[in-house]
Amino acid sequence: MIIPTFDDMLTAHERIRPYVHETPVLTSSFLNELTGANLFFKCENFQKAAAFKVRGASNAVFGLSDEQAARGVATHSSGNHALSLSYAAGRRGIPCHVVMPHTAPQAKKDAVIGYGGQITECEPSTTGREAVFAEVQERTGADFVHPYNDPRVIAGQGTCSRELIEQTGGLDAVIAPIGGGGMISGTCLTLSTLASETAIYAAEPEQADDAYRSFKAGRIIADDAPVTVADGLKVPLKDLTWHFVSSHVTDILTASEQEIIDAMRLIWARMKIVMEPSSAVPLATILKNKEVFAGKRVGVIITGGNVDLDKLPWMNS
Amino acid sequence: MIIPTFDDMLTAHERIRPYVHETPVLTSSFLNELTGANLFFKCENFQKAAAFKVRGASNAVFGLSDEQAARGVATHSSGNHALSLSYAAGRRGIPCHVVMPHTAPQAKKDAVIGYGGQITECEPSTTGREAVFAEVQERTGADFVHPYNDPRVIAGQGTCSRELIEQTGGLDAVIAPIGGGGMISGTCLTLSTLASETAIYAAEPEQADDAYRSFKAGRIIADDAPVTVADGLKVPLKDLTWHFVSSHVTDILTASEQEIIDAMRLIWARMKIVMEPSSAVPLATILKNKEVFAGKRVGVIITGGNVDLDKLPWMNS
C-alpha cells in the first residue's frame, strides 16, 4: 500500500491545472439561516465532466510515462470515474478502455463514448466483469486506474479541499459524501497538513452505511449491493481509503433516502444548481445534526452534477 | 414619458449594490463548440429572488423618499417582478402590496408571501384586477411600480449589462429575452453609452412574437394572452420600452416552443444550472441563427431561475 503525501497532492495540482476548473464556491443566505451555520458550497458539479473525479483521473493520466500512456488506461466503473477517466485520456490523446455490463443504461454508455472512452461490454456479474477486464488489460497493456483505491487518484482529489481552504480563508469543518472514500481521503490528506484544525465529516446514506459501520467497528465492513438514490455512494471502503478515514475523520453522519431527496430539491430550488443525489447527502446530515455545525464555517463539497433530467427523485417520492 | 439616462443607471447601481448580487458569468466549452460563438452567460438565476427584476425593483424601492416609502409599494404582477418587489420592500422594511387573481397557483402566492409581500386577491379579469388595484392604491397610498414601463425599473435593469461588459472586458453582441422589454431597454440604455459598438439582440418565443412584429411594423403591436412555455415573456411592449427597442435593438429573433425547451434542457444538462424557460430563448435563437453569432463574443443574459421543479417542460414534450 502506497500512501500519498501532501507533496503528492501539490504535484498533482500543478499537473492537472490545465485540464480542470478551479470551481466556484457558492453561498446561500437562505440555507445559512435554515441551518444556523455558515455554509460554503464547493461546486464540483461545474467541474469538467461534471465531477470531482476528473481531478484524480487527470492526475493518474498525466502522470504516466509516454510509454505507458501509449498503451492507454482502463477502468470498470460505470459512473463519474468512467466519464472522468475518458475525459482525461481524451485530453492526453490516449485510449481509455471502460468495461461495463451490457445491461448498463444506454445514456451511461453514450456519456462515456461522448467523452472519448471505448466500451467493452461484459456480463452483469463480478465474475463476468473480472474476466473481461483481465482480457482487456492483457490485450492492451492499459494502466488500471481504480476509482478511488489508488494513491494517484487520492492525491488528485485532495486538490479540491486545497482550493476550498484558499477560496474561503479557512473553515471550522469540511463535509463531503462518502462512498469508496476517495474524496474524503483526499480531503484528509490535504487538510491534515494544510488546516489540521478543520474537522472532517463524512456523510453517507443510511441505506448504504457501510463506512459508518466500519468507522464505529474499527475495521472495513463491506455491504453487498446496497440500494440508495445516491448512486455514487454504493461502493465499499478499501485499504487505502480506510487508512485515511480511520486516521482523520471526526465523524460519519447518515441520512435517510427521503432526507437526501428533500435536501437535493432544496439545493436545486434555492441555489439554482443542478447536482446529483450523492451531493445532497452532506446538507441532509447537516439539517438533522444542526447542533454539530451551528455557528461554524462549514465547507460542503458538491461532488457532481450528472443526473438524469428525465427522472428526478422527488417525482417518485 | 420620462426616459431614464445613463447617469440614472449609474445612480441606480450605487443605490442597489447592498441588496443585489454581482452575479457570475459562466462559460461552456461545449456550447461554444456547438454554436461556433464565444458565449458568456450572465447568471441572473443566481440573483436575489432568482431574477434580474430585483435590480429594477430595488432601484424603485430604495429611491423613494421616507415619506413615500412608509406608504409602501404596490404591483399587480404575479411573476418575478412580484417576488423581486416583495424582496426589495422587505429589505427596506416597508409594505409591498401585490394584487393577484384568486386563481393564481398557491405556489406563486406562497413565494410572494415568503419574500414578505402582502397579497390582495382579485377576480381573474382585467376589470377585476384594475378595480382591486385602484382600491389598494387608494387605501394605502402605495407607490405603483410597474414591472417594466417605469424609468426607475429600466435604469435598475441596466446595471446588469454594465456588470457583464466589465466582467468580460467587452463583447460583440448581447442577447436577452424580450417580453415587456424591461431588460432589453436597460441593456440599450447602458450599452448605447458604455459600449455602443456592441450589437443588441432580443429573443422571443414565436408564439408570443408581438415584439418581433412590432419591430418589423415600426409600431407597438400587442397580443391578447399568448400561450408559451416562456411564461415571463407574455406581456406586450409599452411606450417607454418601445422607445428603447425601436432606437437601439439590432434585431429580434424568434424560436419555437420545442426549440426553447431543447435549449433549456441543454443548458441544464451541460452548464448544471437551474433556469426558467424564458432564459432559454436566447440560446434557442443562437442555435438557429449560427451565422449571425459565429466567431463573435456574445453575452447571453440568463434572466431568472424560478421554475416549477415538479413540472419541467421536457417531461411533457
XYZ file of C-alpha atoms in Angstrom:
634
model
C 0.000 0.000 0.000
C 1.492 3.320 -1.141
C 0.116 6.199 0.913
C 0.091 9.506 -0.993
C 1.656 12.522 0.700
C 0.891 16.227 0.890
C 3.674 16.819 -1.640
C 1.991 14.334 -3.991
C -1.158 16.500 -3.763
C 0.848 19.654 -4.553
C 2.463 17.914 -7.540
C -0.953 16.693 -8.667
C -2.329 20.217 -8.503
C 0.366 21.614 -10.810
C -0.063 18.642 -13.136
C -3.843 18.869 -13.556
C -4.363 22.659 -13.581
C -4.572 22.910 -17.401
C -7.297 20.254 -17.557
C -9.615 21.021 -14.638
C -11.529 24.065 -13.385
C -10.935 25.856 -10.128
C -14.621 25.528 -9.341
C -16.520 28.369 -7.650
C -17.663 28.453 -4.026
C -21.314 29.494 -3.647
C -23.195 30.567 -0.548
C -26.900 30.840 0.265
C -28.250 33.189 2.897
C -31.438 31.078 2.956
C -29.554 27.872 3.762
C -27.353 29.649 6.307
C -30.465 30.836 8.106
C -32.078 27.407 7.885
C -29.064 25.547 9.302
C -27.632 28.170 11.661
C -24.225 27.513 10.095
C -22.164 29.449 7.582
C -22.024 27.122 4.577
C -19.573 27.303 1.673
C -20.566 25.045 -1.230
C -17.638 23.899 -3.368
C -19.297 23.325 -6.730
C -17.646 20.358 -8.404
C -20.855 19.924 -10.391
C -19.359 22.740 -12.511
C -16.138 20.718 -12.908
C -15.054 19.190 -16.238
C -17.113 16.025 -16.791
C -19.313 17.463 -14.010
C -17.493 15.557 -11.269
C -14.600 15.998 -8.831
C -13.352 12.641 -10.072
C -11.739 14.358 -13.033
C -9.084 15.632 -10.603
C -7.865 12.175 -9.612
C -8.331 10.762 -13.100
C -6.311 13.600 -14.647
C -3.532 13.141 -12.122
C -3.307 9.450 -12.991
C -3.429 10.025 -16.754
C -0.972 12.913 -16.936
C 1.431 11.257 -14.506
C 2.008 8.294 -16.858
C 5.254 7.914 -18.778
C 4.855 8.383 -22.539
C 5.471 4.685 -22.991
C 2.744 3.651 -20.568
C 0.413 6.375 -21.790
C 0.605 4.998 -25.325
C -0.996 1.793 -24.066
C -3.842 3.767 -22.508
C -5.789 3.452 -19.289
C -8.625 1.185 -18.207
C -11.309 1.005 -15.564
C -14.552 -0.803 -14.835
C -16.595 1.983 -13.267
C -19.828 2.900 -14.982
C -20.223 6.173 -13.103
C -18.431 9.514 -12.842
C -14.986 7.899 -12.732
C -15.538 6.364 -16.169
C -16.562 9.750 -17.585
C -13.671 11.499 -15.886
C -11.044 8.988 -16.973
C -12.400 9.127 -20.529
C -12.186 12.927 -20.475
C -8.619 12.962 -19.123
C -7.429 10.299 -21.561
C -9.051 12.242 -24.376
C -7.157 15.370 -23.368
C -3.896 13.410 -23.450
C -4.927 11.727 -26.697
C -4.612 8.173 -25.400
C -7.123 5.287 -25.299
C -9.435 4.795 -22.325
C -10.978 1.329 -22.016
C -14.123 1.090 -19.926
C -15.580 -2.304 -19.079
C -19.339 -2.024 -18.481
C -22.125 -4.597 -18.182
C -24.143 -4.841 -21.394
C -27.180 -4.107 -19.239
C -25.929 -0.595 -18.334
C -28.300 2.194 -19.444
C -27.630 3.455 -22.957
C -27.377 7.004 -21.577
C -24.353 5.992 -19.478
C -22.719 4.266 -22.430
C -23.377 7.316 -24.611
C -21.862 9.616 -21.990
C -18.636 7.570 -21.804
C -18.415 7.483 -25.602
C -19.170 11.222 -25.701
C -16.076 11.830 -23.578
C -13.991 9.601 -25.845
C -13.977 6.332 -23.890
C -14.061 2.908 -25.577
C -16.558 0.497 -24.064
C -16.049 -3.239 -23.793
C -19.209 -4.945 -22.629
C -19.311 -7.766 -20.081
C -21.893 -9.927 -18.381
C -23.524 -8.164 -15.408
C -21.705 -10.179 -12.730
C -18.462 -9.797 -10.819
C -17.024 -12.907 -12.485
C -18.027 -11.683 -15.922
C -16.585 -8.235 -15.322
C -13.285 -9.530 -13.933
C -12.779 -11.922 -16.820
C -13.417 -9.262 -19.448
C -11.361 -6.652 -17.618
C -8.396 -9.058 -17.366
C -8.693 -9.767 -21.076
C -8.744 -6.031 -21.936
C -5.698 -5.345 -19.776
C -3.863 -8.334 -21.200
C -4.633 -7.330 -24.766
C -3.950 -3.598 -24.465
C -1.454 -3.278 -21.616
C -3.593 -0.379 -20.357
C -2.890 1.013 -16.892
C -5.667 0.241 -14.408
C -6.901 3.391 -12.665
C -9.095 2.365 -9.747
C -11.952 4.799 -8.991
C -10.633 5.536 -5.501
C -8.203 2.999 -4.057
C -5.229 4.471 -5.902
C -2.702 6.926 -4.429
C -2.645 9.000 -7.640
C -6.424 9.349 -7.534
C -6.499 10.330 -3.856
C -3.725 12.900 -4.356
C -5.790 14.386 -7.207
C -8.998 14.567 -5.173
C -7.054 16.351 -2.423
C -6.647 19.403 -4.675
C -10.339 20.198 -4.170
C -10.091 20.980 -0.466
C -6.873 22.910 -1.044
C -8.819 25.275 -3.310
C -11.703 25.377 -0.850
C -9.476 26.472 2.034
C -7.806 29.123 -0.122
C -11.128 30.392 -1.506
C -12.765 30.689 1.917
C -9.775 31.772 4.000
C -10.239 28.868 6.410
C -13.023 26.680 7.776
C -14.090 25.040 11.034
C -15.244 21.919 9.227
C -15.500 20.297 5.811
C -18.151 17.724 4.957
C -18.293 15.504 1.875
C -20.230 12.407 0.874
C -18.550 9.037 1.342
C -18.829 6.028 -0.931
C -15.488 4.336 -1.566
C -13.840 7.226 0.251
C -11.731 8.831 -2.489
C -12.870 12.409 -1.906
C -12.818 12.059 1.872
C -9.307 10.538 1.722
C -8.067 13.379 -0.469
C -9.635 15.840 1.957
C -7.898 14.144 4.893
C -4.604 14.113 3.012
C -4.764 17.845 2.332
C -6.336 19.210 5.497
C -4.266 17.174 7.949
C -1.284 19.247 6.784
C -2.832 22.466 5.444
C -5.578 23.036 8.054
C -5.299 20.476 10.809
C -7.747 22.458 12.954
C -10.515 21.832 10.403
C -12.786 18.929 11.374
C -13.620 16.459 8.595
C -17.087 14.913 8.420
C -18.285 12.254 6.011
C -21.947 11.969 5.023
C -23.499 8.672 3.979
C -26.940 7.294 3.070
C -28.475 5.216 5.876
C -29.222 2.577 3.269
C -25.551 2.303 2.271
C -23.948 2.977 5.660
C -21.029 0.575 5.404
C -18.490 3.352 6.020
C -20.439 4.449 9.110
C -20.457 0.894 10.456
C -16.807 0.418 9.541
C -15.916 3.634 11.380
C -17.771 2.520 14.512
C -16.384 -1.027 14.361
C -12.797 -0.019 13.619
C -12.489 -2.272 10.568
C -13.779 -2.345 6.995
C -17.307 -3.717 6.672
C -18.485 -4.108 3.076
C -22.127 -4.369 2.020
C -23.368 -6.363 -0.888
C -25.268 -4.205 -3.387
C -26.884 -1.551 -1.170
C -29.832 0.323 -2.665
C -29.889 4.133 -2.456
C -30.866 7.110 -4.583
C -27.309 8.349 -4.010
C -25.965 6.003 -6.642
C -22.392 7.263 -6.453
C -22.097 6.061 -2.853
C -22.757 2.332 -3.097
C -19.153 1.131 -3.170
C -17.185 -0.019 -0.096
C -14.026 1.366 1.516
C -10.720 -0.234 0.525
C -7.409 -0.408 2.391
C -6.065 2.950 1.233
C -9.227 4.949 1.871
C -9.748 3.140 5.178
C -6.291 4.352 6.209
C -7.378 7.986 5.803
C -10.910 7.583 7.122
C -9.793 5.775 10.265
C -6.974 8.253 10.930
C -8.505 11.675 10.239
C -12.305 11.701 10.057
C -14.081 13.297 13.043
C -17.395 11.556 12.459
C -19.619 9.917 9.843
C -23.238 11.101 9.746
C -26.091 9.415 7.904
C -29.382 10.459 6.318
C -32.464 8.625 5.084
C -33.491 8.426 1.435
C -36.276 10.980 1.962
C -33.911 13.361 3.765
C -31.447 13.109 0.862
C -34.154 13.784 -1.726
C -35.515 16.726 0.278
C -32.036 18.230 0.619
C -31.372 17.770 -3.091
C -34.579 19.528 -4.017
C -33.841 22.303 -1.538
C -30.443 22.961 -3.149
C -31.935 22.988 -6.665
C -34.760 25.293 -5.585
C -32.738 27.769 -3.543
C -29.253 27.675 -5.075
C -30.387 27.114 -8.680
C -27.759 24.485 -9.389
C -28.110 21.034 -10.924
C -26.371 18.419 -8.775
C -26.679 14.693 -8.266
C -28.319 12.920 -5.301
C -24.967 11.906 -3.752
C -24.064 15.581 -3.433
C -27.132 16.258 -1.299
C -26.178 13.851 1.491
C -23.972 16.391 3.338
C -26.734 19.017 3.572
C -29.212 16.312 4.616
C -26.960 15.357 7.533
C -26.296 18.989 8.484
C -30.052 19.624 8.661
C -30.534 16.728 11.086
C -27.426 17.485 13.154
C -27.709 21.271 13.390
C -26.078 21.365 16.827
C -22.846 19.939 15.380
C -22.474 22.746 12.828
C -24.283 25.728 14.376
C -22.253 28.931 14.251
C -19.450 27.230 12.330
C -17.888 27.905 8.959
C -18.505 24.692 7.061
C -17.262 23.698 3.603
C -19.712 21.425 1.774
C -18.431 19.572 -1.255
C -20.975 19.295 -4.077
C -19.343 16.320 -5.712
C -21.016 16.199 -9.116
C -23.827 17.127 -11.461
C -24.505 14.014 -13.512
C -28.176 13.281 -13.045
C -30.987 12.001 -15.245
C -33.050 15.124 -16.019
C -35.959 12.944 -17.125
C -36.254 11.168 -13.812
C -35.710 13.388 -10.801
C -36.051 11.563 -7.487
C -38.674 13.850 -5.950
C -41.004 12.964 -8.785
C -41.248 9.394 -7.485
C -41.458 10.228 -3.818
C -42.814 59.846 -20.622
C -39.615 60.188 -18.594
C -36.698 58.492 -20.350
C -34.009 57.264 -17.944
C -30.421 58.287 -18.657
C -27.011 56.629 -18.343
C -26.442 58.655 -15.158
C -29.709 57.281 -13.758
C -28.278 53.802 -14.331
C -25.039 54.724 -12.541
C -27.025 56.144 -9.620
C -29.184 53.031 -9.560
C -26.097 50.829 -9.398
C -24.718 52.613 -6.323
C -28.155 52.542 -4.714
C -28.859 48.838 -5.167
C -25.391 47.357 -4.590
C -26.061 46.403 -0.945
C -29.216 44.475 -1.889
C -28.314 42.597 -5.076
C -25.549 40.243 -6.167
C -22.976 40.928 -8.816
C -23.893 37.644 -10.482
C -21.214 35.422 -12.028
C -20.544 34.979 -15.734
C -20.244 31.314 -16.759
C -18.892 29.815 -19.965
C -19.239 26.383 -21.546
C -16.693 24.977 -23.955
C -19.359 22.514 -25.124
C -21.825 25.259 -26.054
C -19.077 27.347 -27.649
C -18.194 24.414 -29.863
C -21.841 23.733 -30.662
C -22.640 27.325 -31.651
C -19.302 28.437 -33.089
C -19.564 31.552 -30.919
C -17.861 32.567 -27.687
C -20.738 32.732 -25.204
C -20.713 34.492 -21.829
C -23.737 33.609 -19.710
C -24.701 36.291 -17.178
C -26.383 34.255 -14.457
C -29.222 36.285 -13.013
C -30.783 32.987 -11.953
C -28.279 33.301 -9.058
C -29.593 36.803 -8.304
C -31.587 37.623 -5.153
C -35.173 36.385 -5.665
C -33.630 34.427 -8.565
C -34.407 37.154 -11.107
C -32.814 40.210 -12.701
C -36.015 42.060 -11.825
C -34.724 42.616 -8.308
C -32.385 45.232 -9.794
C -35.175 47.484 -11.072
C -37.423 46.766 -8.101
C -34.643 47.669 -5.649
C -33.899 50.875 -7.502
C -37.545 51.889 -7.271
C -37.899 50.925 -3.598
C -34.665 52.475 -2.339
C -35.162 55.637 -4.402
C -38.395 56.511 -2.566
C -38.500 59.340 -0.034
C -39.009 58.167 3.545
C -42.496 59.632 3.468
C -43.498 57.745 0.314
C -41.702 54.611 1.441
C -43.770 54.500 4.623
C -46.871 54.010 2.464
C -45.254 51.108 0.692
C -45.230 49.922 -2.899
C -47.741 48.027 -4.999
C -47.882 45.990 -8.180
C -50.131 43.537 -9.966
C -47.580 41.149 -11.435
C -47.770 37.528 -10.371
C -44.316 36.648 -11.675
C -40.711 37.544 -10.917
C -41.466 41.248 -10.517
C -43.837 40.494 -7.635
C -41.165 38.396 -5.917
C -38.494 40.991 -6.557
C -40.558 43.935 -5.354
C -41.537 41.963 -2.242
C -37.886 41.195 -1.574
C -36.771 44.818 -2.025
C -39.602 46.194 0.107
C -38.764 43.646 2.777
C -35.140 44.810 2.829
C -36.319 48.390 3.311
C -38.894 47.270 5.883
C -41.902 48.730 4.061
C -45.145 47.113 2.852
C -45.446 45.575 -0.609
C -48.979 45.057 -1.888
C -49.400 42.514 -4.644
C -52.740 42.182 -6.418
C -53.152 38.645 -7.797
C -56.110 36.715 -9.206
C -57.529 34.288 -6.642
C -56.990 31.602 -9.256
C -53.182 32.040 -9.215
C -51.296 28.875 -8.202
C -50.761 28.548 -4.462
C -47.025 28.123 -5.086
C -46.858 31.637 -6.576
C -48.810 33.096 -3.674
C -46.556 31.289 -1.206
C -43.444 32.602 -2.950
C -44.643 36.218 -2.745
C -45.558 35.767 0.922
C -42.207 34.061 1.526
C -40.471 37.215 0.315
C -42.648 39.383 2.561
C -45.317 40.582 0.104
C -48.974 41.088 1.088
C -51.448 39.621 -1.369
C -54.823 41.124 -2.181
C -56.861 38.781 -4.348
C -58.952 39.861 -7.305
C -61.167 38.281 -9.930
C -59.168 36.808 -12.828
C -60.062 39.544 -15.321
C -58.573 42.882 -16.329
C -61.600 44.755 -14.945
C -61.473 42.861 -11.676
C -57.737 43.442 -11.320
C -57.913 47.161 -12.110
C -60.746 47.734 -9.657
C -58.975 45.953 -6.813
C -55.631 47.568 -7.628
C -57.219 51.056 -7.583
C -58.798 50.256 -4.244
C -55.471 49.100 -2.761
C -53.661 52.202 -4.005
C -56.438 54.466 -2.733
C -56.472 52.803 0.692
C -52.709 52.555 1.216
C -51.221 55.360 -0.869
C -48.648 52.812 -2.051
C -46.385 53.749 -4.970
C -47.118 51.769 -8.133
C -44.003 50.090 -9.502
C -44.773 48.800 -13.000
C -42.909 45.604 -13.938
C -41.116 47.307 -16.847
C -42.668 50.536 -18.126
C -41.055 52.635 -15.391
C -37.835 54.662 -15.783
C -36.596 53.582 -12.320
C -37.064 49.943 -13.237
C -35.295 50.284 -16.595
C -32.370 52.147 -15.004
C -32.074 49.304 -12.493
C -32.135 46.574 -15.151
C -29.377 48.464 -16.997
C -26.914 47.639 -14.205
C -26.838 44.015 -15.403
C -25.180 44.725 -18.751
C -22.795 47.180 -17.096
C -21.511 44.309 -14.951
C -21.448 42.000 -17.955
C -19.259 44.345 -20.002
C -16.886 44.862 -17.077
C -16.717 41.128 -16.293
C -15.993 40.118 -19.892
C -13.868 43.060 -20.973
C -16.145 43.817 -23.914
C -18.494 41.974 -26.259
C -19.512 41.987 -29.922
C -23.151 41.360 -29.029
C -25.534 40.926 -26.116
C -28.732 38.914 -26.371
C -31.602 38.797 -23.865
C -35.182 37.577 -23.918
C -37.916 40.129 -24.575
C -41.359 40.230 -23.024
C -42.399 43.709 -21.941
C -38.883 44.860 -22.764
C -37.541 45.948 -19.377
C -34.255 44.042 -19.555
C -33.700 44.883 -23.218
C -34.421 48.568 -22.529
C -31.967 48.620 -19.638
C -29.416 46.927 -21.882
C -29.972 49.559 -24.596
C -29.733 52.354 -22.036
C -26.381 51.116 -20.755
C -24.694 49.845 -23.888
C -25.609 52.792 -26.127
C -23.270 54.873 -23.934
C -20.864 52.313 -22.437
C -20.293 50.054 -25.451
C -22.030 51.473 -28.500
C -20.158 49.038 -30.759
C -21.947 46.099 -29.080
C -24.962 44.860 -31.044
C -28.125 44.202 -29.034
C -30.386 41.283 -29.955
C -33.720 40.403 -28.399
C -35.011 36.809 -28.357
C -38.707 35.989 -28.295
C -40.954 32.917 -28.483
C -42.618 32.521 -31.903
C -45.880 32.018 -30.054
C -45.590 35.397 -28.306
C -43.812 37.344 -31.043
C -45.540 40.691 -30.555
C -42.215 42.492 -30.045
C -40.872 40.928 -33.260
C -43.936 42.053 -35.195
C -43.831 45.485 -33.562
C -40.165 45.833 -34.521
C -40.875 44.926 -38.145
C -44.000 47.146 -38.314
C -42.434 50.151 -36.591
C -45.220 50.473 -34.017
C -46.383 48.613 -30.912
C -48.499 45.560 -31.663
C -49.943 43.894 -28.563
C -51.222 40.318 -28.439
C -54.038 39.135 -26.304
C -52.990 36.316 -23.987
C -50.308 34.496 -25.999
C -49.504 30.947 -24.912
C -45.851 29.931 -24.460
C -43.722 27.852 -22.120
C -41.658 31.018 -21.609
C -44.215 32.404 -19.203
C -42.224 35.516 -18.325
C -42.462 36.773 -21.913
C -46.205 37.048 -22.500
C -46.586 40.780 -21.820
C -46.548 43.495 -24.513
C -44.188 46.433 -25.073
C -45.238 49.813 -23.652
C -44.249 53.336 -24.699
C -41.050 53.536 -22.673
C -39.690 50.141 -23.667
C -40.760 50.699 -27.276
C -38.628 53.852 -27.234
C -35.505 51.816 -26.442
C -36.340 48.804 -28.600
C -37.079 50.902 -31.674
C -33.961 53.055 -31.214
C -31.210 50.598 -30.283
C -32.039 46.966 -30.976
C -30.209 45.395 -33.943
C -32.718 42.593 -34.476
C -35.335 40.434 -32.791
C -35.006 36.674 -33.319
C -37.642 34.068 -32.527
C -37.722 30.383 -31.588
C -40.401 27.711 -31.447
C -41.646 26.131 -28.243
C -39.707 22.922 -28.929
C -36.515 24.871 -29.680
C -36.904 26.745 -26.385
C -37.447 23.543 -24.424
C -34.485 21.851 -26.120
C -32.227 24.834 -25.366
C -33.391 24.895 -21.751
C -32.611 21.234 -21.298
C -29.237 21.668 -22.988
C -28.268 24.423 -20.544
C -29.378 22.366 -17.534
C -27.546 19.293 -18.795
C -24.285 20.951 -19.831
C -23.984 24.002 -17.564
C -25.582 22.408 -14.486
C -27.684 25.446 -13.672
C -31.391 25.725 -12.922
C -33.006 28.437 -15.035
C -36.503 29.188 -16.277
C -37.856 28.647 -19.813
C -37.739 32.372 -20.693
C -33.981 32.328 -20.126
C -33.501 29.634 -22.754
C -34.943 31.665 -25.632
C -31.628 33.450 -26.426
C -29.673 30.182 -26.807
C -32.529 28.725 -28.863
C -32.274 31.628 -31.308
C -28.471 31.499 -31.402
C -28.627 27.810 -32.341
C -30.928 28.526 -35.287
C -29.049 31.659 -36.416
C -25.466 30.448 -36.023
C -24.213 32.604 -38.900
C -25.222 35.773 -37.018
C -23.084 34.941 -33.985
C -20.270 32.734 -35.351
C -16.837 33.813 -34.185
C -18.274 36.572 -32.002
C -18.082 37.266 -28.279
C -21.717 37.155 -27.192
C -23.192 37.977 -23.789
C -26.291 35.897 -23.031
C -28.489 37.042 -20.169
C -29.942 34.187 -18.118
C -32.805 36.197 -16.701
C -34.068 34.024 -13.865
C -34.311 30.707 -12.100
C -37.884 30.478 -10.876
C -39.261 27.259 -12.294
C -41.594 24.533 -11.079
C -39.240 21.646 -10.258
C -42.189 19.241 -10.277
C -43.162 20.006 -13.837
C -40.236 20.514 -16.187
C -41.284 21.251 -19.757
C -39.303 18.458 -21.432
C -41.290 15.954 -19.408
C -44.419 16.845 -21.361
C -42.798 17.070 -24.764
